[in-house]
Short mmCIF file of C-alpha atoms in Angstrom, two decimals:
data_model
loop_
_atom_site.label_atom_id
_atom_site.label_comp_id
_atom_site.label_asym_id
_atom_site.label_seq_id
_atom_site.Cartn_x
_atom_site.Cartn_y
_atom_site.Cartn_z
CA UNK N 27 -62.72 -45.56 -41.21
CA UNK N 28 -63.94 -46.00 -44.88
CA UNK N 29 -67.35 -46.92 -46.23
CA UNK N 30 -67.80 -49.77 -48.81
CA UNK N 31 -66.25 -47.57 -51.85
CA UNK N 32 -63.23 -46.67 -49.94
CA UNK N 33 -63.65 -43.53 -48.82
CA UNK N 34 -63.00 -41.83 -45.24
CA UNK N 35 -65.97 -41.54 -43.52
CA UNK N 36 -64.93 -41.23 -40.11
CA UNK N 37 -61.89 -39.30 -38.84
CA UNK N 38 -60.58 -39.81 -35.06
CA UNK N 39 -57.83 -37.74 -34.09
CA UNK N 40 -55.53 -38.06 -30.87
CA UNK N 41 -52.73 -35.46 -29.74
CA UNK N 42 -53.95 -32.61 -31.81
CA UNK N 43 -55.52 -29.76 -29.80
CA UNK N 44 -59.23 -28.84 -30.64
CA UNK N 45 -57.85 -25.71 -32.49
CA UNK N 46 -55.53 -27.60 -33.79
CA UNK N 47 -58.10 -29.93 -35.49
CA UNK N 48 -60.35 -27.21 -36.15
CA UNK N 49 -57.46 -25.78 -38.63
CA UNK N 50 -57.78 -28.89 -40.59
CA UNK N 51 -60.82 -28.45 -41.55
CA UNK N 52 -62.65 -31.19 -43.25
CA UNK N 53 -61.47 -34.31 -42.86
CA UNK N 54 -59.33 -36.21 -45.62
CA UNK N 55 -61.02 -38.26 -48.59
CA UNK N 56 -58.49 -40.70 -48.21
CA UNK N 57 -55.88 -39.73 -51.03
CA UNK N 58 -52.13 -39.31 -50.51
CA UNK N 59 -50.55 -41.39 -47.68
CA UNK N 60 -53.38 -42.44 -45.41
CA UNK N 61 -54.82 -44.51 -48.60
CA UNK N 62 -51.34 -46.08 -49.01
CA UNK N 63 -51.96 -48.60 -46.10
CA UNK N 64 -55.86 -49.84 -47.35
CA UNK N 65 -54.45 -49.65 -51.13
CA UNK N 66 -51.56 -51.68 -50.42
CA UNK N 67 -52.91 -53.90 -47.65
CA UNK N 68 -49.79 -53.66 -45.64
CA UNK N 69 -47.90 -51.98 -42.90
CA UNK N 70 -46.14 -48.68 -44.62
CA UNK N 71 -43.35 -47.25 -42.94
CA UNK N 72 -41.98 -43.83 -44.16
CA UNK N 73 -39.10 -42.40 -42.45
CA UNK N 74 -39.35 -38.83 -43.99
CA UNK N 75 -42.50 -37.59 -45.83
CA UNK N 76 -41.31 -34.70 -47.41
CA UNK N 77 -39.51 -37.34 -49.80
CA UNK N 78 -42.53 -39.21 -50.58
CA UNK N 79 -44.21 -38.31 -53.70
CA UNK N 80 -47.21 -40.03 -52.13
CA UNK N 81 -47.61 -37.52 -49.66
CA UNK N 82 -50.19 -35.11 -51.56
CA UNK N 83 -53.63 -33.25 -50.14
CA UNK N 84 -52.36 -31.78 -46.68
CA UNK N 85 -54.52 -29.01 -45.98
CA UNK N 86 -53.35 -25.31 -44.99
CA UNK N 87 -52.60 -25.18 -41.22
CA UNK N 88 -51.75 -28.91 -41.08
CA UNK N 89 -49.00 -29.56 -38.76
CA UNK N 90 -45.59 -30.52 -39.60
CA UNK N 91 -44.91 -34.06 -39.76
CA UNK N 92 -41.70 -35.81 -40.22
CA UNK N 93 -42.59 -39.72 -40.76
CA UNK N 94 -45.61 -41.94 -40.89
CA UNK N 95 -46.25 -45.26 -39.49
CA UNK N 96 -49.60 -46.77 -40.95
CA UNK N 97 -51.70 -49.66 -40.90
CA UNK N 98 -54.84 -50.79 -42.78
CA UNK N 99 -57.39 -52.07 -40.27
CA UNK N 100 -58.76 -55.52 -41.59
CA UNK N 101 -62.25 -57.05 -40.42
CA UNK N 102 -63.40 -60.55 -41.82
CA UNK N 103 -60.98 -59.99 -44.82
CA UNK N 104 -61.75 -56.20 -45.59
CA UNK N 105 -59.53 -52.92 -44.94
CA UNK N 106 -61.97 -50.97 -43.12
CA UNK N 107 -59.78 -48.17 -41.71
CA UNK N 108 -56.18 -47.46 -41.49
CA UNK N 109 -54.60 -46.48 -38.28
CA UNK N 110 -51.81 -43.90 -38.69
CA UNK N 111 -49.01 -42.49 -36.58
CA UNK N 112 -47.14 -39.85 -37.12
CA UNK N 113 -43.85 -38.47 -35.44
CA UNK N 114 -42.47 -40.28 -32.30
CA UNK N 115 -41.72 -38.35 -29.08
CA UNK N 116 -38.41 -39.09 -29.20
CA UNK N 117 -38.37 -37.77 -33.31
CA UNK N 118 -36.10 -40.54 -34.28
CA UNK N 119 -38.82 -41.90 -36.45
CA UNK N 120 -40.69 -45.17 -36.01
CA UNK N 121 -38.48 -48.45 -36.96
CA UNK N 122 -39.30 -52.70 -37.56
CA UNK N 123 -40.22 -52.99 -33.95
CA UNK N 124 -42.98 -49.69 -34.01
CA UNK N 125 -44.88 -51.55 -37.09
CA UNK N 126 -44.99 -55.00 -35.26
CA UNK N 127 -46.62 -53.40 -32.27
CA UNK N 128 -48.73 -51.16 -34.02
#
């Protein structure tokens, strides 16, 4: 979730282990590929992220991830999050159908 300048002020995180989370340490500011979605205002779909030159900022002990599904979340007109997924189980990536449900 971001405040009124755009910046991350909340970070919720599901499948990561409390260690794992606790390796992150603090949480994003919102550059890189999770401000991609609110910057844009549009669904952005990246099969691999190592060939992104948006992909910037990950911190030491973040996990591996192989694509990136993310949407900005829109109230009365205004991004005020993004929602994000990363890496599906079956690691085929997310396709046309993943973005429409998400």
């Amino acid at each position: 979730m971001v405040d009124d300048n755009g910046s991350f002020v909340e970070f919720i995180t599901s499948g990561l282990s409390a260690e794992e989370r606790k390796r992150l340490g603090t949480p994003p500011r919102g550059q890189g590929l999770l401000a991609v979605p609110l910057q844009e205002q549009r669904a952005v779909l990246i099969p691999s992220i190592a060939h992104d030159p948006r992909a910037v900022g990950f911190p030491p002990g973040h996990p591996v991830m192989t694509s990136f599904l993310g949407v900005p979340i829109v109230w009365k007109d205004r991004a005020i999050g993004t929602l994000y997924l990363t890496d599906n189980e079956q690691g085929s990536g997310f396709d046309k159908g993943d973005e429409e449900t998400l």
